[in-house]
mmCIF file of C-alpha atoms and ligand atoms in Angstrom:
data_model
loop_
_atom_site.group_PDB
_atom_site.id
_atom_site.type_symbol
_atom_site.label_atom_id
_atom_site.label_comp_id
_atom_site.label_asym_id
_atom_site.label_seq_id
_atom_site.Cartn_x
_atom_site.Cartn_y
_atom_site.Cartn_z
ATOM 1 C CA MET F 1 0.067 0.012 -0.038
ATOM 2 C CA SER F 2 1.299 3.439 -0.868
ATOM 3 C CA ALA F 3 1.134 6.591 1.164
ATOM 4 C CA ILE F 4 -1.377 9.216 0.340
ATOM 5 C CA GLU F 5 -0.016 12.605 -0.665
ATOM 6 C CA TYR F 6 0.813 14.447 2.527
ATOM 7 C CA GLN F 7 -0.887 17.730 2.935
ATOM 8 C CA PRO F 8 -1.838 19.652 5.852
ATOM 9 C CA LEU F 9 -5.652 20.258 6.310
ATOM 10 C CA GLY F 10 -6.779 23.825 6.527
ATOM 11 C CA ILE F 11 -9.969 24.792 8.490
ATOM 12 C CA GLY F 12 -10.243 28.409 8.259
ATOM 13 C CA PRO F 13 -7.312 29.943 9.953
ATOM 14 C CA VAL F 14 -6.362 26.597 11.630
ATOM 15 C CA THR F 15 -3.842 24.196 10.116
ATOM 16 C CA ILE F 16 -4.016 20.511 10.968
ATOM 17 C CA PRO F 17 -0.579 19.229 10.096
ATOM 18 C CA ASN F 18 -1.710 15.708 9.057
ATOM 19 C CA ARG F 19 -4.660 13.546 8.449
ATOM 20 C CA VAL F 20 -5.089 11.798 11.835
ATOM 21 C CA VAL F 21 -7.184 13.080 14.735
ATOM 22 C CA LEU F 22 -7.325 11.891 18.331
ATOM 23 C CA ALA F 23 -11.061 11.065 19.288
ATOM 24 C CA PRO F 24 -12.447 12.915 22.235
ATOM 25 C CA MET F 25 -13.109 10.358 24.888
ATOM 26 C CA SER F 26 -14.551 11.376 28.254
ATOM 27 C CA GLY F 27 -12.615 10.012 31.089
ATOM 28 C CA VAL F 28 -9.665 9.093 28.807
ATOM 29 C CA SER F 29 -8.402 11.842 26.432
ATOM 30 C CA ASP F 30 -7.706 14.299 29.349
ATOM 31 C CA LEU F 31 -4.659 16.726 29.196
ATOM 32 C CA PRO F 32 -2.025 13.983 30.120
ATOM 33 C CA PHE F 33 -3.220 11.637 27.354
ATOM 34 C CA ARG F 34 -3.721 14.351 24.712
ATOM 35 C CA LYS F 35 -0.089 15.662 25.474
ATOM 36 C CA LEU F 36 1.330 12.227 24.810
ATOM 37 C CA ALA F 37 -0.666 11.705 21.678
ATOM 38 C CA ALA F 38 0.398 15.107 20.405
ATOM 39 C CA ARG F 39 4.052 14.347 21.213
ATOM 40 C CA TYR F 40 3.893 11.274 18.938
ATOM 41 C CA GLY F 41 2.571 13.342 16.141
ATOM 42 C CA VAL F 42 -1.218 13.188 15.852
ATOM 43 C CA GLY F 43 -2.473 16.047 13.866
ATOM 44 C CA LEU F 44 -5.329 17.176 16.058
ATOM 45 C CA VAL F 45 -6.419 16.457 19.604
ATOM 46 C CA VAL F 46 -9.956 17.335 20.797
ATOM 47 C CA SER F 47 -10.977 17.987 24.554
ATOM 48 C CA GLU F 48 -13.206 15.523 26.353
ATOM 49 C CA MET F 49 -16.808 16.709 25.912
ATOM 50 C CA VAL F 50 -17.545 19.697 28.227
ATOM 51 C CA ALA F 51 -21.153 20.210 29.257
ATOM 52 C CA SER F 52 -22.005 23.763 28.343
ATOM 53 C CA LYS F 53 -23.933 24.641 31.570
ATOM 54 C CA GLU F 54 -21.234 23.328 33.766
ATOM 55 C CA MET F 55 -18.727 25.399 31.794
ATOM 56 C CA LEU F 56 -20.606 28.470 32.386
ATOM 57 C CA ARG F 57 -20.742 27.647 36.159
ATOM 58 C CA GLU F 58 -17.002 27.482 35.789
ATOM 59 C CA SER F 59 -16.927 23.912 37.438
ATOM 60 C CA ARG F 60 -13.410 22.435 38.264
ATOM 61 C CA GLN F 61 -14.113 19.491 35.932
ATOM 62 C CA SER F 62 -14.931 21.704 32.878
ATOM 63 C CA ALA F 63 -11.892 23.924 33.547
ATOM 64 C CA ARG F 64 -9.663 20.965 33.631
ATOM 65 C CA ARG F 65 -11.123 19.547 30.448
ATOM 66 C CA MET F 66 -10.214 22.726 28.724
ATOM 67 C CA LEU F 67 -6.643 22.561 29.530
ATOM 68 C CA PHE F 68 -4.160 21.955 26.618
ATOM 69 C CA ALA F 69 -0.496 21.244 26.809
ATOM 70 C CA GLU F 70 1.881 23.631 25.139
ATOM 71 C CA GLY F 71 2.638 22.340 21.511
ATOM 72 C CA SER F 72 -0.338 20.021 21.273
ATOM 73 C CA GLY F 73 -1.400 21.554 18.020
ATOM 74 C CA PRO F 74 -4.695 23.385 17.518
ATOM 75 C CA VAL F 75 -6.813 23.611 20.545
ATOM 76 C CA SER F 76 -10.282 21.989 19.886
ATOM 77 C CA ILE F 77 -12.818 22.127 22.571
ATOM 78 C CA GLN F 78 -15.911 20.019 22.422
ATOM 79 C CA LEU F 79 -19.213 21.294 23.793
ATOM 80 C CA ALA F 80 -22.237 19.377 24.634
ATOM 81 C CA GLY F 81 -25.700 20.893 25.609
ATOM 82 C CA THR F 82 -29.154 21.335 24.500
ATOM 83 C CA GLU F 83 -29.859 25.104 24.874
ATOM 84 C CA PRO F 84 -28.614 27.185 21.889
ATOM 85 C CA GLU F 85 -27.976 30.446 23.830
ATOM 86 C CA ILE F 86 -25.991 28.562 26.471
ATOM 87 C CA MET F 87 -24.012 26.753 23.962
ATOM 88 C CA GLY F 88 -23.129 29.983 22.340
ATOM 89 C CA GLU F 89 -22.058 31.531 25.651
ATOM 90 C CA ALA F 90 -20.072 28.450 26.493
ATOM 91 C CA ALA F 91 -18.338 28.572 22.964
ATOM 92 C CA LYS F 92 -17.339 32.318 23.711
ATOM 93 C CA LEU F 93 -15.839 31.134 27.160
ATOM 94 C CA ALA F 94 -13.975 28.243 25.455
ATOM 95 C CA VAL F 95 -12.554 30.789 22.961
ATOM 96 C CA ASP F 96 -11.594 33.001 25.884
ATOM 97 C CA ARG F 97 -9.795 29.930 27.351
ATOM 98 C CA GLY F 98 -7.775 29.380 24.096
ATOM 99 C CA ALA F 99 -10.072 27.259 21.721
ATOM 100 C CA GLU F 100 -9.104 27.603 18.198
ATOM 101 C CA LEU F 101 -11.834 25.245 17.125
ATOM 102 C CA ILE F 102 -15.192 24.545 18.761
ATOM 103 C CA ASP F 103 -16.546 21.150 18.287
ATOM 104 C CA ILE F 104 -20.222 20.283 18.888
ATOM 105 C CA ASN F 105 -21.126 16.866 20.139
ATOM 106 C CA PHE F 106 -24.078 15.262 18.451
ATOM 107 C CA GLY F 107 -22.736 11.765 18.874
ATOM 108 C CA CYS F 108 -22.565 10.869 22.470
ATOM 109 C CA PRO F 109 -24.980 7.763 23.054
ATOM 110 C CA ALA F 110 -24.680 7.634 26.849
ATOM 111 C CA LYS F 111 -28.156 7.357 28.431
ATOM 112 C CA LYS F 112 -27.449 10.149 31.047
ATOM 113 C CA VAL F 113 -26.643 12.394 28.269
ATOM 114 C CA VAL F 114 -29.323 11.395 25.904
ATOM 115 C CA ARG F 115 -31.841 11.989 28.704
ATOM 116 C CA LYS F 116 -30.933 15.586 28.884
ATOM 117 C CA ALA F 117 -31.683 15.781 25.101
ATOM 118 C CA THR F 118 -28.114 16.391 24.195
ATOM 119 C CA GLY F 119 -25.259 14.442 22.356
ATOM 120 C CA SER F 120 -26.731 11.965 19.873
ATOM 121 C CA ALA F 121 -30.338 12.792 21.037
ATOM 122 C CA LEU F 122 -29.983 15.936 18.844
ATOM 123 C CA MET F 123 -29.868 13.779 15.799
ATOM 124 C CA ARG F 124 -33.529 13.109 16.505
ATOM 125 C CA ASP F 125 -34.233 16.797 16.846
ATOM 126 C CA VAL F 126 -32.964 18.399 13.708
ATOM 127 C CA PRO F 127 -34.560 21.734 14.368
ATOM 128 C CA LEU F 128 -33.027 22.145 17.731
ATOM 129 C CA ALA F 129 -29.717 20.805 16.445
ATOM 130 C CA THR F 130 -29.879 23.412 13.632
ATOM 131 C CA GLU F 131 -30.585 26.203 16.203
ATOM 132 C CA ILE F 132 -27.498 25.057 18.370
ATOM 133 C CA MET F 133 -25.156 25.166 15.405
ATOM 134 C CA LYS F 134 -26.473 28.567 14.468
ATOM 135 C CA ALA F 135 -26.051 29.818 17.875
ATOM 136 C CA VAL F 136 -22.492 28.519 18.180
ATOM 137 C CA VAL F 137 -21.343 29.706 14.712
ATOM 138 C CA GLY F 138 -22.786 33.119 15.384
ATOM 139 C CA ALA F 139 -21.126 33.426 18.800
ATOM 140 C CA VAL F 140 -17.562 32.854 17.883
ATOM 141 C CA GLU F 141 -15.068 33.782 15.166
ATOM 142 C CA VAL F 142 -13.189 30.513 15.324
ATOM 143 C CA PRO F 143 -14.327 27.664 13.033
ATOM 144 C CA VAL F 144 -17.038 25.410 14.406
ATOM 145 C CA THR F 145 -16.981 21.728 13.763
ATOM 146 C CA VAL F 146 -19.549 18.966 14.481
ATOM 147 C CA LYS F 147 -19.241 15.393 15.556
ATOM 148 C CA MET F 148 -22.076 13.075 14.884
ATOM 149 C CA ARG F 149 -23.100 9.537 14.241
ATOM 150 C CA THR F 150 -24.922 8.161 11.244
ATOM 151 C CA GLY F 151 -28.280 8.711 12.941
ATOM 152 C CA TRP F 152 -30.432 7.618 15.868
ATOM 153 C CA ASP F 153 -31.036 4.205 14.771
ATOM 154 C CA MET F 154 -30.976 2.048 11.515
ATOM 155 C CA HIS F 155 -34.391 3.439 10.403
ATOM 156 C CA THR F 156 -33.471 7.046 10.764
ATOM 157 C CA ARG F 157 -29.953 7.507 9.608
ATOM 158 C CA ASN F 158 -30.016 11.121 8.782
ATOM 159 C CA ALA F 159 -26.358 12.156 8.954
ATOM 160 C CA VAL F 160 -26.477 13.487 5.334
ATOM 161 C CA GLU F 161 -29.359 15.758 6.137
ATOM 162 C CA LEU F 162 -27.756 17.012 9.288
ATOM 163 C CA ALA F 163 -24.335 17.355 7.583
ATOM 164 C CA LEU F 164 -25.908 19.460 4.714
ATOM 165 C CA ILE F 165 -27.668 21.707 7.257
ATOM 166 C CA ALA F 166 -24.448 22.112 9.210
ATOM 167 C CA GLU F 167 -22.545 23.181 6.133
ATOM 168 C CA ASP F 168 -25.441 25.538 5.259
ATOM 169 C CA VAL F 169 -25.255 27.224 8.676
ATOM 170 C CA GLY F 170 -21.406 27.673 8.534
ATOM 171 C CA VAL F 171 -19.987 24.607 10.224
ATOM 172 C CA GLN F 172 -16.499 24.188 8.680
ATOM 173 C CA MET F 173 -15.686 20.490 9.482
ATOM 174 C CA LEU F 174 -17.607 17.360 10.212
ATOM 175 C CA THR F 175 -16.700 14.117 11.909
ATOM 176 C CA VAL F 176 -18.973 11.055 11.398
ATOM 177 C CA HIS F 177 -18.717 7.967 13.552
ATOM 178 C CA GLY F 178 -20.149 5.171 11.445
ATOM 179 C CA ARG F 179 -22.539 3.898 13.989
ATOM 180 C CA THR F 180 -26.106 4.951 14.927
ATOM 181 C CA ARG F 181 -26.844 5.919 18.444
ATOM 182 C CA CYS F 182 -28.674 2.687 19.107
ATOM 183 C CA ASP F 183 -25.633 0.743 18.038
ATOM 184 C CA PHE F 184 -23.667 2.240 20.939
ATOM 185 C CA TYR F 185 -20.409 0.417 20.216
ATOM 186 C CA THR F 186 -21.656 -2.858 18.846
ATOM 187 C CA GLY F 187 -21.301 -4.216 15.293
ATOM 188 C CA THR F 188 -18.881 -2.486 12.993
ATOM 189 C CA ALA F 189 -18.688 1.051 11.895
ATOM 190 C CA ASP F 190 -20.162 1.674 8.480
ATOM 191 C CA TRP F 191 -17.530 3.343 6.380
ATOM 192 C CA ASN F 192 -19.725 3.066 3.220
ATOM 193 C CA PHE F 193 -22.312 5.124 4.952
ATOM 194 C CA ILE F 194 -19.703 7.750 5.754
ATOM 195 C CA ALA F 195 -18.695 7.808 2.014
ATOM 196 C CA GLY F 196 -22.238 8.925 1.292
ATOM 197 C CA VAL F 197 -21.988 11.800 3.763
ATOM 198 C CA LYS F 198 -18.593 12.795 2.326
ATOM 199 C CA ASP F 199 -20.065 12.842 -1.126
ATOM 200 C CA ALA F 200 -22.943 15.076 -0.118
ATOM 201 C CA VAL F 201 -20.865 17.854 1.524
ATOM 202 C CA SER F 202 -17.960 20.057 0.552
ATOM 203 C CA VAL F 203 -16.538 20.765 3.993
ATOM 204 C CA PRO F 204 -13.776 18.426 5.184
ATOM 205 C CA LEU F 205 -14.946 15.272 6.665
ATOM 206 C CA ILE F 206 -13.253 13.098 9.245
ATOM 207 C CA ALA F 207 -14.186 9.385 9.337
ATOM 208 C CA ASN F 208 -14.419 7.597 12.595
ATOM 209 C CA GLY F 209 -14.917 4.072 13.859
ATOM 210 C CA ASP F 210 -12.966 0.981 14.317
ATOM 211 C CA ILE F 211 -9.591 2.202 13.082
ATOM 212 C CA ARG F 212 -7.035 0.203 14.790
ATOM 213 C CA SER F 213 -4.073 0.195 12.609
ATOM 214 C CA ALA F 214 -2.338 2.124 9.752
ATOM 215 C CA GLU F 215 -3.856 -0.318 7.235
ATOM 216 C CA ASP F 216 -7.287 0.329 8.786
ATOM 217 C CA ALA F 217 -6.810 4.042 8.296
ATOM 218 C CA LEU F 218 -5.769 3.770 4.684
ATOM 219 C CA SER F 219 -8.628 1.423 3.917
ATOM 220 C CA CYS F 220 -11.057 3.755 5.698
ATOM 221 C CA LEU F 221 -9.699 6.872 3.723
ATOM 222 C CA ASN F 222 -10.045 4.880 0.463
ATOM 223 C CA THR F 223 -13.638 3.702 1.255
ATOM 224 C CA THR F 224 -14.932 6.828 2.616
ATOM 225 C CA GLY F 225 -12.973 9.428 0.549
ATOM 226 C CA ALA F 226 -12.703 11.306 3.956
ATOM 227 C CA ASP F 227 -10.071 13.972 4.481
ATOM 228 C CA ALA F 228 -8.807 12.565 7.799
ATOM 229 C CA VAL F 229 -9.396 9.707 10.102
ATOM 230 C CA MET F 230 -10.259 9.852 13.936
ATOM 231 C CA ILE F 231 -8.847 7.201 16.188
ATOM 232 C CA GLY F 232 -10.381 6.630 19.686
ATOM 233 C CA ARG F 233 -10.243 3.144 21.530
ATOM 234 C CA ALA F 234 -7.274 1.855 19.639
ATOM 235 C CA ALA F 235 -5.222 4.618 21.210
ATOM 236 C CA GLN F 236 -6.021 3.478 24.650
ATOM 237 C CA GLY F 237 -2.728 2.240 26.140
ATOM 238 C CA ARG F 238 -1.017 3.216 22.938
ATOM 239 C CA PRO F 239 -1.027 7.044 22.766
ATOM 240 C CA TRP F 240 1.639 6.829 20.078
ATOM 241 C CA LEU F 241 -0.637 4.985 17.641
ATOM 242 C CA PRO F 242 -2.402 7.997 16.025
ATOM 243 C CA GLY F 243 0.982 9.607 15.462
ATOM 244 C CA ASP F 244 2.292 6.351 14.006
ATOM 245 C CA VAL F 245 -0.690 6.143 11.684
ATOM 246 C CA ALA F 246 -0.144 9.878 10.676
ATOM 247 C CA HIS F 247 3.587 8.979 9.847
ATOM 248 C CA TYR F 248 2.554 6.043 7.805
ATOM 249 C CA LEU F 249 -0.067 7.963 5.890
ATOM 250 C CA ALA F 250 2.458 10.674 5.176
ATOM 251 C CA THR F 251 5.480 8.441 4.310
ATOM 252 C CA GLY F 252 4.366 4.796 3.741
ATOM 253 C CA GLU F 253 6.769 3.820 6.428
ATOM 254 C CA LYS F 254 5.862 2.121 9.612
ATOM 255 C CA ARG F 255 7.386 3.246 12.911
ATOM 256 C CA GLU F 256 8.466 0.650 15.394
ATOM 257 C CA GLU F 257 6.228 0.366 18.482
ATOM 258 C CA PRO F 258 7.877 1.495 21.571
ATOM 259 C CA ASP F 259 9.751 -1.347 23.395
ATOM 260 C CA LEU F 260 8.968 -2.406 26.980
ATOM 261 C CA LEU F 261 11.250 0.204 28.519
ATOM 262 C CA GLN F 262 9.868 2.974 26.283
ATOM 263 C CA ARG F 263 6.396 1.959 27.218
ATOM 264 C CA TRP F 264 7.280 1.842 30.886
ATOM 265 C CA SER F 265 8.681 5.491 30.678
ATOM 266 C CA ILE F 266 5.441 6.740 28.730
ATOM 267 C CA MET F 267 3.275 4.988 31.361
ATOM 268 C CA ARG F 268 5.156 6.620 34.186
ATOM 269 C CA GLU F 269 4.983 10.095 32.751
ATOM 270 C CA HIS F 270 1.270 9.433 32.105
ATOM 271 C CA LEU F 271 0.559 8.399 35.767
ATOM 272 C CA GLU F 272 2.656 11.288 37.172
ATOM 273 C CA ASP F 273 0.946 13.827 34.905
ATOM 274 C CA MET F 274 -2.475 12.470 36.206
ATOM 275 C CA MET F 275 -1.363 12.708 39.752
ATOM 276 C CA THR F 276 -0.454 16.383 39.088
ATOM 277 C CA LEU F 277 -3.616 17.184 37.298
ATOM 278 C CA TYR F 278 -6.204 15.443 39.668
ATOM 279 C CA GLY F 279 -4.121 15.209 42.890
ATOM 280 C CA ALA F 280 -2.645 11.828 44.006
ATOM 281 C CA ASN F 281 -5.739 9.972 45.113
ATOM 282 C CA VAL F 282 -7.987 10.824 42.096
ATOM 283 C CA GLY F 283 -5.020 10.660 39.705
ATOM 284 C CA ILE F 284 -4.106 7.189 40.708
ATOM 285 C CA ARG F 285 -7.791 5.977 40.574
ATOM 286 C CA ASN F 286 -8.099 7.493 37.167
ATOM 287 C CA ALA F 287 -4.760 6.142 35.934
ATOM 288 C CA ARG F 288 -5.735 2.411 36.719
ATOM 289 C CA LYS F 289 -7.508 1.839 33.620
ATOM 290 C CA HIS F 290 -4.714 3.301 31.577
ATOM 291 C CA ILE F 291 -2.232 1.252 33.340
ATOM 292 C CA GLY F 292 -4.356 -1.828 32.581
ATOM 293 C CA TRP F 293 -4.384 -0.956 28.761
ATOM 294 C CA TYR F 294 -0.661 -0.192 28.707
ATOM 295 C CA LEU F 295 0.078 -3.547 30.286
ATOM 296 C CA THR F 296 -2.289 -5.684 28.255
ATOM 297 C CA GLY F 297 -0.332 -8.715 27.126
ATOM 298 C CA VAL F 298 2.874 -7.618 28.954
ATOM 299 C CA PRO F 299 4.481 -10.487 30.637
ATOM 300 C CA GLY F 300 4.872 -10.107 34.398
ATOM 301 C CA ALA F 301 2.589 -7.219 34.618
ATOM 302 C CA ALA F 302 0.010 -8.770 36.925
ATOM 303 C CA GLU F 303 1.885 -7.968 40.111
ATOM 304 C CA PHE F 304 2.461 -4.395 39.172
ATOM 305 C CA ARG F 305 -1.205 -3.887 38.260
ATOM 306 C CA ASN F 306 -2.205 -5.555 41.485
ATOM 307 C CA VAL F 307 -0.179 -3.149 43.634
ATOM 308 C CA VAL F 308 -1.388 -0.152 41.717
ATOM 309 C CA ASN F 309 -5.002 -1.270 41.959
ATOM 310 C CA ASN F 310 -4.695 -1.565 45.702
ATOM 311 C CA THR F 311 -2.840 1.544 46.860
ATOM 312 C CA LEU F 312 -3.361 5.272 46.779
ATOM 313 C CA ASP F 313 0.127 5.825 48.148
ATOM 314 C CA PRO F 314 2.410 7.594 45.477
ATOM 315 C CA ALA F 315 5.544 6.301 47.354
ATOM 316 C CA VAL F 316 4.430 2.658 47.070
ATOM 317 C CA ILE F 317 3.660 3.167 43.414
ATOM 318 C CA ALA F 318 6.976 4.957 42.837
ATOM 319 C CA GLN F 319 8.792 1.977 44.347
ATOM 320 C CA GLU F 320 6.746 -0.568 42.369
ATOM 321 C CA LEU F 321 7.498 1.348 39.276
ATOM 322 C CA VAL F 322 11.220 0.968 39.876
ATOM 323 C CA ARG F 323 10.804 -2.693 40.500
ATOM 324 C CA PHE F 324 8.750 -3.077 37.362
ATOM 325 C CA ARG F 325 11.160 -1.068 35.392
ATOM 326 C CA GLU F 326 14.145 -3.505 36.528
ATOM 327 C CA MET F 327 11.994 -6.403 35.455
ATOM 328 C CA SER F 328 11.265 -4.996 32.101
ATOM 329 C CA ALA F 329 14.957 -4.125 31.538
ATOM 330 C CA LEU F 330 15.801 -7.766 32.385
ATOM 331 C CA ALA F 331 13.169 -8.924 29.931
ATOM 332 C CA GLY F 332 14.947 -6.938 27.319
ATOM 333 C CA SER F 333 13.187 -5.161 24.476
ATOM 334 C CA ARG F 334 9.829 -6.028 23.150
HETATM 335 C C1 FMN T 1 -14.544 6.016 26.861
HETATM 336 C C2 FMN T 1 -15.190 6.715 25.628
HETATM 337 C C3 FMN T 1 -15.419 8.160 25.950
HETATM 338 C C4 FMN T 1 -15.895 8.925 24.756
HETATM 339 N N1 FMN T 1 -16.297 10.112 24.958
HETATM 340 C C5 FMN T 1 -16.598 10.914 23.838
HETATM 341 C C6 FMN T 1 -16.729 12.334 24.061
HETATM 342 O O1 FMN T 1 -16.587 12.896 25.178
HETATM 343 N N2 FMN T 1 -17.130 12.990 22.926
HETATM 344 C C7 FMN T 1 -17.359 12.461 21.755
HETATM 345 O O2 FMN T 1 -17.746 13.084 20.703
HETATM 346 N N3 FMN T 1 -17.160 11.107 21.521
HETATM 347 C C8 FMN T 1 -16.885 10.423 22.595
HETATM 348 N N4 FMN T 1 -16.493 9.079 22.393
HETATM 349 C C9 FMN T 1 -16.601 8.449 21.117
HETATM 350 C C10 FMN T 1 -15.262 8.556 20.367
HETATM 351 O O3 FMN T 1 -14.920 9.826 20.157
HETATM 352 C C11 FMN T 1 -15.387 7.808 19.094
HETATM 353 O O4 FMN T 1 -16.394 8.472 18.254
HETATM 354 C C12 FMN T 1 -15.748 6.328 19.160
HETATM 355 O O5 FMN T 1 -15.053 5.689 20.232
HETATM 356 C C13 FMN T 1 -15.489 5.552 17.904
HETATM 357 O O6 FMN T 1 -14.176 5.489 17.496
HETATM 358 P P1 FMN T 1 -13.093 4.283 17.768
HETATM 359 O O7 FMN T 1 -13.812 3.089 17.138
HETATM 360 O O8 FMN T 1 -11.933 4.648 17.104
HETATM 361 O O9 FMN T 1 -13.059 4.096 19.248
HETATM 362 C C14 FMN T 1 -16.106 8.302 23.585
HETATM 363 C C15 FMN T 1 -15.687 6.965 23.298
HETATM 364 C C16 FMN T 1 -15.223 6.203 24.432
HETATM 365 C C17 FMN T 1 -14.764 4.699 24.227
#
């Protein structure tokens, strides 16, 4: 397979240097995770979804979600909400906090989100979704983007309709996850359906769903005709993956996966950054899932995981990290 021609992607004044985007993932793609993904060369990282009402209350969680590391590329902040005026106000605040792109969430399938008539529920309420897009586009100077699913369910796959409206009201880029809300994460993402959305619009479109490797990315780009791909779950425990995929798309060359010691040092940095961001207790708790992902399939990791899962004492974890590093060094590379 050959590389596609490498060109940055321009969205108004914003330049995305390559064709791979890290998916927004609440509870996963926080500042420490995005910082790592950016370091390995992903073109764009997007904040976890921020609830617009909470943002206006300036809650600690929403403030944290809007933090971006220096050098992480364009700052894209994703908003969720159901009231157009509040979404507009939240967008202004996000721009004040440094957003260079505002992304609107029409894709989240979670019950607690849908119950509030937000996220993917808005795909069932096109008039309200339209008002929200208009309000946000009208409130800020920066480009507004929208992330959606293919529709609510298999009988109402209206992503083309919504995408055309989005384009009409001034949205400058779209992301489509190739599942319906009712699919949640089951089945496979329908890249052919995404191709239909891409055909219908002229703004850049990012294809999303089930991209786990460089080959998947190329195949998804070929199938959908999309301008870029977005990678979510496959980057869990592998924050280097989106950058590796971008490198492959740009050059046709595959980068080596980090060896055990390199992974150890990425994991340690990730854990330390989480403790700094959330404080030791919450940081350790939140880091456990990442550690589980980093160590999937790593021999001898069970003991390390066991210690980390049963202590909130940073000193114990630091000691165990050293022991685990020595063991990884003994195991050699890979
Ligand atoms: C844990 C988790 C949290 C997510 N949170 C968000 C979110 O805050 N905003 C959003 O638009 N999508 C969210 N998503 C959806 C992803 O952005 C992406 O669309 C989905 O995972 C499909 O891509 P993938 O197959 O590469 O994982 C989340 C997904 C996961 C697994």
